[in-house]
Coordinates of C-alpha atoms in Angstrom, one line a residue:
M14 CA -4.3 -80.2 -73.9
A15 CA -6.6 -79.7 -71.0
R16 CA -8.6 -76.5 -71.0
I17 CA -8.4 -74.2 -68.0
G18 CA -11.8 -73.2 -66.6
P19 CA -12.6 -69.6 -65.7
I20 CA -12.4 -70.2 -61.9
E21 CA -9.0 -71.9 -62.2
K22 CA -7.8 -69.2 -64.6
Y23 CA -8.4 -66.4 -62.1
R24 CA -7.8 -68.4 -58.9
S25 CA -4.6 -66.7 -58.0
Y26 CA -6.2 -63.3 -58.5
L27 CA -9.2 -64.2 -56.4
L28 CA -6.9 -65.5 -53.6
F29 CA -4.9 -62.3 -53.6
A30 CA -8.1 -60.2 -53.5
S31 CA -9.4 -62.3 -50.6
I32 CA -6.2 -61.9 -48.5
L33 CA -6.2 -58.2 -49.2
G34 CA -9.8 -57.8 -48.1
I35 CA -9.2 -59.6 -44.9
F36 CA -6.1 -57.5 -44.2
L37 CA -7.9 -54.2 -44.8
S38 CA -10.9 -55.3 -42.7
G39 CA -8.6 -56.2 -39.8
F40 CA -6.7 -53.0 -40.1
F41 CA -9.8 -50.8 -39.9
L42 CA -11.3 -52.9 -37.0
L43 CA -8.1 -52.5 -35.0
N44 CA -7.9 -48.8 -35.8
S45 CA -11.5 -48.3 -34.6
L46 CA -10.8 -50.2 -31.4
F47 CA -7.7 -48.2 -30.7
A48 CA -9.6 -44.9 -31.2
W49 CA -12.2 -46.0 -28.7
N50 CA -9.7 -47.1 -26.1
S51 CA -7.7 -43.9 -26.4
K52 CA -10.5 -42.1 -24.6
D53 CA -9.5 -43.9 -21.4
I54 CA -6.3 -44.2 -19.5
R55 CA -3.7 -46.2 -21.4
T56 CA 0.0 -46.8 -21.1
V57 CA 2.4 -46.6 -24.1
V58 CA 5.9 -48.2 -23.9
L59 CA 8.1 -46.0 -26.0
D60 CA 11.3 -47.0 -27.8
K61 CA 14.2 -45.9 -25.6
N62 CA 16.3 -45.1 -28.7
L63 CA 14.0 -42.2 -29.4
F64 CA 15.3 -40.4 -26.3
H65 CA 19.0 -40.9 -26.6
R66 CA 20.6 -37.6 -27.7
E67 CA 24.1 -36.5 -26.9
S68 CA 24.6 -33.2 -25.2
P69 CA 27.4 -30.8 -26.1
I70 CA 28.2 -30.1 -22.4
N71 CA 30.1 -33.3 -21.8
R72 CA 31.0 -36.6 -23.3
G73 CA 31.8 -40.0 -21.7
E74 CA 29.9 -42.7 -19.9
E75 CA 26.2 -42.0 -20.5
L76 CA 23.2 -42.4 -18.2
S77 CA 21.5 -45.4 -19.8
I78 CA 17.7 -45.5 -20.2
K79 CA 16.2 -49.0 -20.1
K80 CA 12.6 -48.2 -20.8
V81 CA 10.2 -45.2 -21.0
T82 CA 6.4 -45.6 -20.4
K83 CA 3.8 -42.9 -20.9
L84 CA 0.4 -42.9 -19.2
D85 CA -2.3 -40.5 -20.5
T86 CA -5.2 -39.5 -18.2
P87 CA -8.5 -37.8 -19.2
Y88 CA -8.2 -35.3 -16.3
P89 CA -5.7 -32.7 -15.0
I90 CA -3.4 -33.7 -12.2
W91 CA -2.9 -30.8 -9.7
D92 CA -0.3 -32.4 -7.5
A93 CA 1.5 -35.8 -7.2
G94 CA 3.5 -37.8 -4.7
L95 CA 5.5 -41.0 -5.0
I96 CA 4.5 -43.9 -2.7
N97 CA 7.0 -46.4 -4.2
S98 CA 8.6 -47.2 -7.6
H99 CA 5.2 -48.1 -9.2
S100 CA 2.5 -46.2 -7.2
L101 CA 1.6 -42.5 -7.1
V102 CA -0.8 -40.4 -5.2
L103 CA -2.6 -37.8 -7.4
S104 CA -4.7 -34.8 -6.6
I105 CA -7.4 -34.5 -9.3
P106 CA -10.8 -32.8 -9.7
D107 CA -13.8 -34.7 -8.2
Y108 CA -16.2 -34.4 -11.1
G109 CA -18.8 -36.5 -9.3
A110 CA -19.1 -34.3 -6.3
K111 CA -22.1 -32.0 -5.8
T112 CA -19.8 -29.1 -4.9
K113 CA -16.6 -28.1 -6.5
Q114 CA -13.8 -30.0 -4.8
D115 CA -10.8 -32.3 -5.4
K116 CA -9.9 -35.8 -4.3
L117 CA -6.9 -38.0 -3.8
I118 CA -6.4 -41.3 -5.7
S119 CA -3.7 -43.9 -5.5
L120 CA -2.5 -45.0 -9.0
N121 CA -0.6 -48.2 -9.8
L122 CA 1.4 -47.7 -12.9
N123 CA 2.1 -51.4 -13.4
T124 CA -1.6 -52.4 -13.5
N125 CA -3.1 -49.1 -14.6
T126 CA -5.6 -49.3 -11.7
Y127 CA -6.5 -46.7 -9.2
T128 CA -8.1 -46.5 -5.7
E129 CA -10.0 -43.5 -4.5
L130 CA -8.7 -42.3 -1.1
F131 CA -10.6 -39.3 0.2
A132 CA -11.9 -35.8 -0.7
V133 CA -9.7 -32.8 0.1
G134 CA -10.2 -29.1 0.7
G135 CA -7.4 -28.1 -1.6
T136 CA -5.1 -29.4 -4.3
H137 CA -1.9 -29.5 -2.2
F138 CA -1.1 -32.5 0.0
L139 CA 2.0 -34.0 1.7
L140 CA 3.3 -37.6 1.5
S141 CA 5.6 -38.9 4.2
P142 CA 9.1 -39.9 3.0
D143 CA 8.4 -43.5 4.0
G144 CA 5.3 -43.5 1.8
K145 CA 2.9 -44.5 4.6
N146 CA 0.9 -41.4 5.4
L147 CA -0.8 -38.6 3.6
F148 CA -1.4 -35.1 5.0
A149 CA -4.1 -33.0 3.4
H150 CA -6.3 -30.1 3.9
A151 CA -9.5 -31.6 5.2
P152 CA -12.8 -30.3 3.7
H153 CA -14.5 -27.7 5.9
S154 CA -17.2 -25.1 5.9
V155 CA -16.3 -21.4 5.2
N156 CA -16.2 -20.3 8.9
A157 CA -14.7 -23.5 10.3
I158 CA -11.0 -23.8 11.5
P159 CA -8.9 -25.3 8.8
K160 CA -7.7 -28.8 9.7
T161 CA -5.1 -31.3 8.5
A162 CA -6.2 -34.9 8.0
V163 CA -3.6 -37.7 8.5
Y164 CA -4.5 -40.6 6.2
E165 CA -2.8 -44.0 6.5
I166 CA -2.4 -45.5 3.1
Q167 CA -2.2 -49.2 4.2
T168 CA -5.4 -49.1 6.3
K169 CA -7.1 -46.6 4.0
G170 CA -8.4 -44.5 6.8
I171 CA -8.0 -41.1 8.5
Q172 CA -6.0 -41.7 11.7
N173 CA -6.0 -38.2 13.1
T174 CA -6.8 -34.5 12.5
F175 CA -4.9 -31.4 13.6
D176 CA -5.7 -27.7 13.5
G177 CA -4.0 -25.7 10.8
L178 CA -2.9 -26.4 7.3
P179 CA 0.0 -28.7 6.2
L180 CA 2.9 -27.1 4.3
S181 CA 5.9 -29.4 4.3
M182 CA 6.8 -32.9 5.5
L183 CA 10.0 -33.3 7.5
P184 CA 12.5 -36.2 6.7
D185 CA 11.7 -38.3 9.8
S186 CA 8.1 -38.9 8.5
N187 CA 6.7 -38.2 12.0
R188 CA 6.6 -34.3 11.8
Y189 CA 5.4 -31.7 9.4
L190 CA 5.5 -28.0 9.1
G191 CA 2.1 -26.3 9.3
L192 CA 0.4 -22.9 9.3
S193 CA -2.2 -21.7 11.8
D194 CA -3.3 -18.0 11.5
D195 CA 0.1 -16.2 11.2
S196 CA 2.2 -18.8 13.0
L197 CA 4.3 -21.6 11.5
F198 CA 4.6 -24.7 13.7
V199 CA 6.1 -28.2 13.7
Q200 CA 3.5 -30.9 14.5
N201 CA 4.5 -34.4 15.8
I202 CA 1.8 -36.8 14.7
N203 CA 2.9 -39.5 17.2
T204 CA 3.1 -37.5 20.4
G205 CA 0.7 -34.7 19.4
E206 CA 3.4 -32.1 20.5
R207 CA 3.3 -28.8 18.6
I208 CA 6.2 -26.3 18.6
I209 CA 5.7 -22.7 17.2
V210 CA 8.8 -22.0 15.2
M211 CA 7.9 -18.6 13.7
T212 CA 5.2 -15.9 14.1
L213 CA 5.2 -13.6 11.2
A214 CA 4.4 -10.5 13.3
D215 CA 7.4 -11.2 15.5
T216 CA 10.0 -11.7 12.8
S217 CA 12.9 -9.3 12.5
P218 CA 12.5 -6.4 10.0
K219 CA 16.0 -7.3 8.7
S220 CA 14.8 -10.7 7.5
G221 CA 12.6 -9.2 4.9
V222 CA 9.8 -11.6 6.0
R223 CA 7.4 -9.2 7.8
E224 CA 6.9 -6.8 4.9
N225 CA 7.1 -9.3 2.1
L226 CA 5.2 -12.3 3.3
Q227 CA 1.7 -13.0 4.5
P228 CA 0.1 -16.3 5.6
E229 CA -1.7 -16.5 2.2
W230 CA 1.8 -16.6 0.5
F231 CA 2.8 -19.7 2.4
I232 CA -0.4 -21.5 1.3
K233 CA 0.1 -20.4 -2.3
M234 CA 3.7 -21.4 -2.4
A235 CA 3.5 -24.6 -0.3
D236 CA 5.2 -26.7 -3.1
F237 CA 8.3 -24.5 -2.6
I238 CA 8.7 -25.1 1.1
I239 CA 11.4 -27.8 1.4
P240 CA 13.2 -29.1 4.5
S241 CA 17.0 -29.6 4.7
L242 CA 18.0 -33.3 4.6
D243 CA 18.8 -33.3 8.3
G244 CA 15.4 -31.8 9.2
R245 CA 16.9 -28.9 11.2
S246 CA 16.0 -26.2 8.7
V247 CA 13.3 -25.4 6.2
Y248 CA 13.9 -23.4 3.0
F249 CA 11.1 -21.5 1.2
L250 CA 10.6 -19.1 -1.7
G251 CA 9.1 -15.8 -0.8
R252 CA 8.6 -12.3 -2.2
Y253 CA 11.3 -9.7 -2.1
G254 CA 10.1 -6.4 -3.6
D255 CA 9.1 -7.1 -7.2
S256 CA 11.1 -10.3 -7.3
T257 CA 11.6 -13.5 -5.2
A258 CA 14.0 -14.6 -2.7
L259 CA 15.1 -17.8 -1.0
Y260 CA 14.8 -17.9 2.8
R261 CA 15.8 -20.3 5.5
I262 CA 14.0 -21.0 8.8
D263 CA 16.0 -22.6 11.7
L264 CA 13.6 -25.1 13.3
T265 CA 15.7 -25.3 16.5
T266 CA 15.4 -21.5 17.3
A267 CA 12.2 -19.5 17.5
N268 CA 11.7 -16.8 14.9
S269 CA 15.1 -17.4 13.3
V270 CA 14.7 -16.5 9.6
D271 CA 17.6 -15.9 7.2
L272 CA 17.5 -14.3 3.8
L273 CA 19.8 -16.4 1.6
I274 CA 19.7 -15.0 -1.9
T275 CA 17.5 -12.8 -4.1
G276 CA 16.5 -13.1 -7.8
D277 CA 13.8 -14.6 -10.0
I278 CA 14.1 -18.0 -8.4
L279 CA 11.9 -20.8 -9.8
D280 CA 13.0 -23.9 -7.9
F281 CA 15.6 -25.4 -5.6
A282 CA 16.8 -28.7 -4.1
P283 CA 18.9 -29.3 -0.9
L284 CA 22.0 -31.5 -1.3
E285 CA 23.7 -33.9 1.0
N286 CA 26.7 -31.6 1.5
G287 CA 24.4 -28.8 2.8
K288 CA 24.5 -26.8 -0.5
L289 CA 21.5 -26.0 -2.7
L290 CA 20.8 -26.4 -6.3
I291 CA 18.8 -23.3 -7.5
S292 CA 17.2 -22.7 -10.9
G293 CA 16.1 -19.3 -12.2
T294 CA 17.7 -15.9 -12.7
I295 CA 20.4 -14.5 -10.5
N296 CA 22.1 -11.2 -11.2
G297 CA 20.5 -11.2 -14.7
I298 CA 21.8 -14.6 -15.7
D299 CA 19.4 -17.5 -16.4
G300 CA 20.5 -21.0 -15.4
L301 CA 21.1 -23.7 -12.8
F302 CA 23.3 -22.6 -9.9
L303 CA 25.1 -24.2 -6.9
F304 CA 24.6 -22.2 -3.8
N305 CA 27.1 -22.4 -0.9
M306 CA 25.3 -21.9 2.5
Q307 CA 28.6 -21.0 4.3
D308 CA 29.6 -17.9 2.4
K309 CA 26.3 -17.3 0.4
T310 CA 28.1 -17.5 -2.9
H311 CA 26.8 -19.2 -6.0
K312 CA 28.3 -20.8 -9.1
L313 CA 26.7 -21.2 -12.5
L314 CA 26.4 -24.9 -13.5
A315 CA 24.3 -24.7 -16.7
Q316 CA 23.0 -21.7 -18.5
G317 CA 19.5 -21.3 -20.0
N318 CA 15.9 -20.9 -18.9
I319 CA 15.8 -23.7 -16.4
S320 CA 12.6 -24.2 -14.3
D321 CA 12.2 -27.5 -12.3
V322 CA 15.0 -29.4 -10.7
H323 CA 15.2 -32.6 -8.6
V324 CA 18.2 -34.6 -7.1
A325 CA 18.4 -38.4 -6.7
P326 CA 20.0 -39.9 -3.6
D327 CA 23.0 -41.1 -5.7
G328 CA 23.7 -37.7 -7.2
K329 CA 21.8 -37.8 -10.4
I330 CA 19.9 -34.7 -11.2
A331 CA 17.0 -34.0 -13.5
Y332 CA 16.0 -30.5 -14.7
I333 CA 13.6 -28.9 -17.2
S334 CA 15.0 -26.4 -19.7
V335 CA 12.3 -24.2 -21.3
K336 CA 12.9 -23.3 -25.0
E337 CA 11.1 -21.0 -27.4
K338 CA 7.3 -21.2 -27.5
K339 CA 7.3 -22.6 -24.0
I340 CA 8.4 -26.1 -25.1
S341 CA 10.3 -27.9 -22.3
E342 CA 13.2 -30.3 -22.5
L343 CA 14.0 -32.9 -19.8
H344 CA 17.7 -33.3 -19.0
V345 CA 19.4 -35.7 -16.7
A346 CA 23.0 -35.4 -15.5
R347 CA 25.4 -36.2 -12.7
L348 CA 26.4 -33.6 -10.1
L349 CA 30.0 -34.1 -9.1
V350 CA 31.2 -31.8 -6.3
D351 CA 30.7 -28.4 -8.0
S352 CA 30.1 -29.3 -11.7
I353 CA 27.7 -31.1 -13.9
E354 CA 28.9 -34.1 -15.8
L355 CA 27.3 -36.2 -18.6
D356 CA 24.4 -33.8 -19.2
K357 CA 21.9 -35.4 -21.5
L358 CA 18.7 -34.4 -23.2
V359 CA 16.3 -37.4 -22.7
Y360 CA 12.9 -35.9 -23.7
S361 CA 11.6 -32.9 -25.6
D362 CA 8.3 -31.2 -26.5
M363 CA 6.9 -31.2 -23.0
K364 CA 4.5 -28.6 -21.7
N365 CA 3.3 -27.4 -18.2
I366 CA 5.5 -29.6 -16.0
S367 CA 3.9 -29.9 -12.6
F368 CA 5.9 -32.8 -11.0
L369 CA 9.5 -34.0 -11.4
K370 CA 10.9 -36.6 -9.0
W371 CA 13.3 -39.5 -8.7
D372 CA 12.4 -42.6 -6.7
R373 CA 14.2 -43.4 -3.5
L374 CA 16.9 -45.5 -5.3
G375 CA 17.5 -43.1 -8.1
N376 CA 16.6 -45.8 -10.7
M377 CA 13.4 -44.2 -12.0
L378 CA 12.4 -40.7 -12.8
Y379 CA 8.8 -39.5 -12.9
C380 CA 7.4 -36.4 -14.7
V381 CA 3.9 -35.1 -15.0
S382 CA 2.8 -32.8 -17.8
V383 CA -0.6 -31.1 -17.3
G384 CA -3.1 -29.9 -19.9
L385 CA -6.4 -28.2 -19.6
N386 CA -8.5 -31.4 -19.2
E387 CA -5.8 -34.0 -19.4
S388 CA -2.4 -35.0 -18.2
S389 CA 0.5 -37.3 -19.1
I390 CA 2.7 -39.3 -16.7
L391 CA 6.2 -40.3 -17.9
R392 CA 8.3 -42.9 -16.2
F393 CA 12.0 -43.3 -17.2
S394 CA 13.8 -46.4 -16.0
F395 CA 17.6 -46.2 -15.8
S396 CA 20.1 -49.0 -15.7

């Protein structure tokens, strides 16, 4: 019988040990690379099955999620706008500036690349509905007259400047609502025509505007100044005593302000039928409401501490429900006439939501969550 040498005798053990050593070395190498890359912007594709969860409100045909991507950024995002289905404009701190200021960047979510646009004098900006132009508060000295810079995204240049501050873009992409001193105006960027639609000092005492609102309030609440879908009116949140109220300005009639409803209102969205979705507290009840402009009545659609809400062109809605310890849940549903159908929880454990918006086709939903020195951008793709 042939004798087995010591090497042959332990060959299988040596082979196993070698394979195990290679595996462990590769694992720790990949782990160190991942930890290094995590300091930069990175996109994670999440398993869509993690987000499917049936809601007790309704059962039936579900809103199907194809894919969810998450992009983490090493900076806070103050404001965001949707150029198209894969590109966003973001307002972020300009850490490289000599003085404290912010800047706008264009971020491509497909390639994870960004382009710096220009420095701005404030965090708020407007993006035209066609995605072609940006309107932002131009940087200025302390005593200078505030100006609005019109930036064309395709040519990457400032095309014009107008006196006053930009507040809200109108649906035709050619006009915006602005503020100069104590006057609200509509500015046409093509013709240069400016129409004064309201002077705060001249408003009727019955409207509640004169004693509750100052120009600084419109600047502070610029994100809650939203035009009607036909562009004939503008809705805005304002003070009303110790609470808030929803007002409407008729852009076709000077100084025409209407107090719509009072309460602790957090957000709202105009609908195609002329009604409004309102989130917040009305008559002591927390929830999501449907407001009828004709008779100024409201109907409770969903109860709970609901903050942000946005409506897609095809009738899908998205809203944020805030739970205990300020943990937010993202819901999607369908709005059918005067009721919510197929309400579904799609994401939980979110904090400090600063942006919630559907794309123009209603196929993708974008959500921005902001931390102290970081942010996360979530993109949900629906089939």
